[in-house]
Coordinates of C-alpha atoms in Angstrom, one line a residue:
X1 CA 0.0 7.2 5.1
X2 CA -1.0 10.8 5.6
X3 CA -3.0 12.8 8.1
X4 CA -4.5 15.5 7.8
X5 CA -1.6 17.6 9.7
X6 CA 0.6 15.9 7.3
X7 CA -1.1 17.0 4.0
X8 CA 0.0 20.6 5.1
X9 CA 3.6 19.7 5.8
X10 CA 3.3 18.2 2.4
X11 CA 2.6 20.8 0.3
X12 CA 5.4 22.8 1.8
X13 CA 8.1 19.7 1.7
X14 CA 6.9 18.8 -1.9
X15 CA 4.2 17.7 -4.0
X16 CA 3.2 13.5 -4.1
X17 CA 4.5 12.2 -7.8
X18 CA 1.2 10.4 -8.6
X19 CA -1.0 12.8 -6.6
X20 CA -2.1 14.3 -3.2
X21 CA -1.3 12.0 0.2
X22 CA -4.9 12.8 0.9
X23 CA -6.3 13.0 4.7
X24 CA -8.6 10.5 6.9
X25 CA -12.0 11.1 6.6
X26 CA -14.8 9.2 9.1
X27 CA -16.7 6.8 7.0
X28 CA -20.4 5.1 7.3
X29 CA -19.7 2.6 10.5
X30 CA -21.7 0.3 8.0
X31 CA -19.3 0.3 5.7
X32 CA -16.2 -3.0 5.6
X33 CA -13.7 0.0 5.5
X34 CA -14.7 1.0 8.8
X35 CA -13.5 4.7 9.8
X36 CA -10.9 4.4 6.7
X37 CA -13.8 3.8 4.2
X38 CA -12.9 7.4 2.7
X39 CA -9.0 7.0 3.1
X40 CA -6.4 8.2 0.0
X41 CA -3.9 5.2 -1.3
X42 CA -0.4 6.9 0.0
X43 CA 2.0 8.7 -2.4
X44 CA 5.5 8.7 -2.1
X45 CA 6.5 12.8 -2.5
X46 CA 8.7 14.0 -5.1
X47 CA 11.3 17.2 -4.8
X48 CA 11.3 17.8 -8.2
X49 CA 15.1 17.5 -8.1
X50 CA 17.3 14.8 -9.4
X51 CA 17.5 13.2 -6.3
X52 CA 14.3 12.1 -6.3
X53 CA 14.6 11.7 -9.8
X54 CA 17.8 9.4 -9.2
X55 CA 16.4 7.6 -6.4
X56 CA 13.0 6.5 -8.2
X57 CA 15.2 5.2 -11.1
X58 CA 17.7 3.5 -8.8
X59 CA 15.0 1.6 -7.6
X60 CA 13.4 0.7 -11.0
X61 CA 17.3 -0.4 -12.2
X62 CA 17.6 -2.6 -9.2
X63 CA 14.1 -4.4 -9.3
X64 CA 15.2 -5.4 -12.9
X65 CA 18.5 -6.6 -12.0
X66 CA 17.2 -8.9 -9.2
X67 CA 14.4 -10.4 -11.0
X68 CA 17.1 -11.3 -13.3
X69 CA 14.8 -12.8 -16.3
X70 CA 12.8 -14.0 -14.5
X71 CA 8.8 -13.9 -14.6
X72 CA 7.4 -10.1 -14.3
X73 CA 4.7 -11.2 -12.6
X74 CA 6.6 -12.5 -9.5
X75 CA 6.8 -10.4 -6.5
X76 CA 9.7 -8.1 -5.7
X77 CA 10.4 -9.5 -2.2
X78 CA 13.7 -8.1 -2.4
X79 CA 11.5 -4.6 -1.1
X80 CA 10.5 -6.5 2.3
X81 CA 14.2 -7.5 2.6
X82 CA 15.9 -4.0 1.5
X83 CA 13.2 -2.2 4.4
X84 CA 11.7 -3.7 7.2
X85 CA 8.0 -3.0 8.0
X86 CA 7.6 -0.5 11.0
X87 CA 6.8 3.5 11.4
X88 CA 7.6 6.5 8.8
X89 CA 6.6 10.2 9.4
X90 CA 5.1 11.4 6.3
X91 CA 5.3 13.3 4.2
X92 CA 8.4 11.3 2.5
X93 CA 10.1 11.7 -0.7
X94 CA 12.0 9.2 -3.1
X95 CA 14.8 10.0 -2.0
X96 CA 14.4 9.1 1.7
X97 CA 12.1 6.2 0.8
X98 CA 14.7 3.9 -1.1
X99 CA 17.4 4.8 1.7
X100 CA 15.9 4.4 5.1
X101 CA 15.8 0.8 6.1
X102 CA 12.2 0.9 8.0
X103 CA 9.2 1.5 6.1
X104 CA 5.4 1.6 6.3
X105 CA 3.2 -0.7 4.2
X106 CA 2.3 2.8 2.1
X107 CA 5.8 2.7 1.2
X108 CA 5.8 -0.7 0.5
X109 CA 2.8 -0.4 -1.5
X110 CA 4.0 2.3 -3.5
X111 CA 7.6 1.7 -4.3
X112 CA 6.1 -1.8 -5.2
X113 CA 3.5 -0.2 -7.8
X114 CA 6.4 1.8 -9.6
X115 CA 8.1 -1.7 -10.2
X116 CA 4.9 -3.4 -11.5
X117 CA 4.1 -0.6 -13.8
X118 CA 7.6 -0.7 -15.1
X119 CA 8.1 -4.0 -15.8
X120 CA 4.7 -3.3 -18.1
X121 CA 2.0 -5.3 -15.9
X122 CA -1.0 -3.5 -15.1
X123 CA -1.2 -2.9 -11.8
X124 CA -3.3 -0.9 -9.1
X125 CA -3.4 0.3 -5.8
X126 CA -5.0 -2.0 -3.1
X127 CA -6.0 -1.3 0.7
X128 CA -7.0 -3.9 3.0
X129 CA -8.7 -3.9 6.7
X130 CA -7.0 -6.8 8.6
X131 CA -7.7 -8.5 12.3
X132 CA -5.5 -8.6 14.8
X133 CA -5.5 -8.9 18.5
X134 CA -5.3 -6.7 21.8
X135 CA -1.3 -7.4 22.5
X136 CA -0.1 -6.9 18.0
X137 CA -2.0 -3.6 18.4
X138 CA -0.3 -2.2 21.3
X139 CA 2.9 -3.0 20.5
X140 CA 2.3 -1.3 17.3
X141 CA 0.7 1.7 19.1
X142 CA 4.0 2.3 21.3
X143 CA 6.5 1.6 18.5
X144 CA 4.7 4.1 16.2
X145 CA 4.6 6.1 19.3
X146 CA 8.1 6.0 19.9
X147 CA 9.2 7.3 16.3
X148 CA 6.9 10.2 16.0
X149 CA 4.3 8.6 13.9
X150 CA 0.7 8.6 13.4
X151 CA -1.7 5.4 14.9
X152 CA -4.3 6.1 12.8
X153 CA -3.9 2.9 10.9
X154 CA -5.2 1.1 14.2
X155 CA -8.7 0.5 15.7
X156 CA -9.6 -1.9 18.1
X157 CA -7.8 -5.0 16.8
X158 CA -8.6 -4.2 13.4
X159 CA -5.8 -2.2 11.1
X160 CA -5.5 -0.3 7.7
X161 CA -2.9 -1.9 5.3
X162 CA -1.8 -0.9 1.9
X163 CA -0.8 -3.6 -1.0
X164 CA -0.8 -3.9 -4.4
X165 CA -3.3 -5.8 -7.2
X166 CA -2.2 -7.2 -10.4
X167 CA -3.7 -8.2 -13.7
X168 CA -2.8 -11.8 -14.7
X169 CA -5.9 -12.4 -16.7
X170 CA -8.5 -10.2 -19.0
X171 CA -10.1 -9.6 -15.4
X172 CA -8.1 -11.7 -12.9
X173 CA -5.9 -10.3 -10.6
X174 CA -3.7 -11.4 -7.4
X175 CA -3.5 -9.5 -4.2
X176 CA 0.4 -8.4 -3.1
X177 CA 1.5 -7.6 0.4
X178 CA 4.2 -5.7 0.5
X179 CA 5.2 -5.3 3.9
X180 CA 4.8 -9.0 4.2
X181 CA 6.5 -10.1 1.0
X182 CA 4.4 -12.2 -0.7
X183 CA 0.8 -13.4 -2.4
X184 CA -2.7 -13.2 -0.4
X185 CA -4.0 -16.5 -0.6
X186 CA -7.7 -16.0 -2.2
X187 CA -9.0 -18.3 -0.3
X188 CA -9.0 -17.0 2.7
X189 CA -8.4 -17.8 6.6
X190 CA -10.3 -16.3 9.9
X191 CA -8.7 -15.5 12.5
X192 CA -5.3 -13.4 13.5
X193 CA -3.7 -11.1 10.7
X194 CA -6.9 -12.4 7.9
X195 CA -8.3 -10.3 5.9
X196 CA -11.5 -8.3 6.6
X197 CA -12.0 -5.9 3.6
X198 CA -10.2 -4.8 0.5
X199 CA -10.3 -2.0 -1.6
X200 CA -9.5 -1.7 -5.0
X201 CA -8.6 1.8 -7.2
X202 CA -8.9 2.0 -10.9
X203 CA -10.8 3.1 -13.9
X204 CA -14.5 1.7 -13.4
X205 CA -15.0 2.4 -17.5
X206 CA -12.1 -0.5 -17.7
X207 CA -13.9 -2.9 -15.7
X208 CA -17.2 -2.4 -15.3
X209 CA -17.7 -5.9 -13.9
X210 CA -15.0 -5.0 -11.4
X211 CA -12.1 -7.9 -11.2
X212 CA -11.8 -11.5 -10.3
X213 CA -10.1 -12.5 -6.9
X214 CA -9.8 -16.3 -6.9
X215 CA -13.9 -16.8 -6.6
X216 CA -14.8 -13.2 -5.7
X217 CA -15.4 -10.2 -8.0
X218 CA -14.2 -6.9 -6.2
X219 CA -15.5 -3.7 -8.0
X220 CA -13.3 -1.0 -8.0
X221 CA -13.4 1.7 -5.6
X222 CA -15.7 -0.1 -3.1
X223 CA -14.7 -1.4 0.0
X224 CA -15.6 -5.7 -0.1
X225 CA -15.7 -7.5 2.6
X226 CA -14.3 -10.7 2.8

């Protein structure tokens, strides 16, 4: 997930494959996306070299071989289980992001779009706002602190989280969490680590209607509370 510092870095480390890591702009307080209301899907970077170019289809190769037949539309866990969840600096290219065993959820989230979209299922980029509590928080804050990474996923007890959203009907989709390794349950739970507000991105002209979450329509590109 970029900063703004880090969109600088990026255009002298390299250019992001599927387009710029973007920057955190304040939102309407109004608004279920809260301060991140305005804030880019991340992109893994791209050299423009083989390596990248390697790594990218390394991963591709390796999602095929352990789904193994089997149904396209299950979720490649084996992400969660190559890299743990925790801090990355950004900017980060495809060749550090299938090789480092610790990885943010924009990683996650990314690396597990490429797979989707290559195993020919229409996919998209999802963001979610999540609650948490006072003691998650701050042991996220020193661990990201630690490692030279950016907080600004975090406020209050609420954080910023990247997943994925798939089409399994004309307008259905399901919601995948990376970092977590597996399905968002539709129908919801309060409480610690539930979901506040999601955010889908696509082409409105495609669905107009927005899409179908077990019984909620999202439209795309607005932030929906849950």
């Amino acid at each position: 997930m970029y900063l703004a510092e880090d969109k600088a870095k990026a255009g002298q480390a390299g250019t992001p494959e599927d387009g710029d890591g973007g920057f955190m702009l304040i939102g309407p307080a109004a608004s279920p996306g809260g301060k991140w209301t305005n804030f880019p899907n991340s992109h893994i970077s791209h050299h423009g070299t083989a390596c990248c170019d390697i790594a990218r289809e390394w991963l591709l190769a390796f999602d095929f071989a352990q789904r193994n037949g089997g149904d396209i539309l299950s979720g490649p866990r084996w992400m969660r289980e190559h890299s743990d969840w925790g801090p990355s600096v950004w900017p980060i290219h495809w060749c550090e992001a299938v090789d480092v065993k610790i990885v943010d959820c924009g990683v996650h989230a990314a690396m597990a779009h490429a797979a989707f979209v290559a195993r020919g299922i229409p996919a998209f980029r999802a963001q979610f706002v999540q609650r948490y509590n006072a003691d998650a928080v701050a042991s996220w804050r020193k661990n990201w602190s630690e490692a030279g990474a950016s907080d600004h996923w975090i406020d209050g007890d609420a954080i910023y989280h990247e997943g994925n959203a798939v089409l399994v009907g004309d307008d259905s989709i399901k919601l995948w969490d990376g970092s977590a390794g597996w399905w968002i349950n539709p129908r919801g739970e309060t409480g610690y680590a539930s979901l506040a507000a999601v955010r889908i991105e696509g082409d409105p002209d495609c669905f107009a209607g927005g899409l179908r979450w077990g019984e909620r329509r999202i439209p795309l590109n607005e932030w929906t509370a849950i």
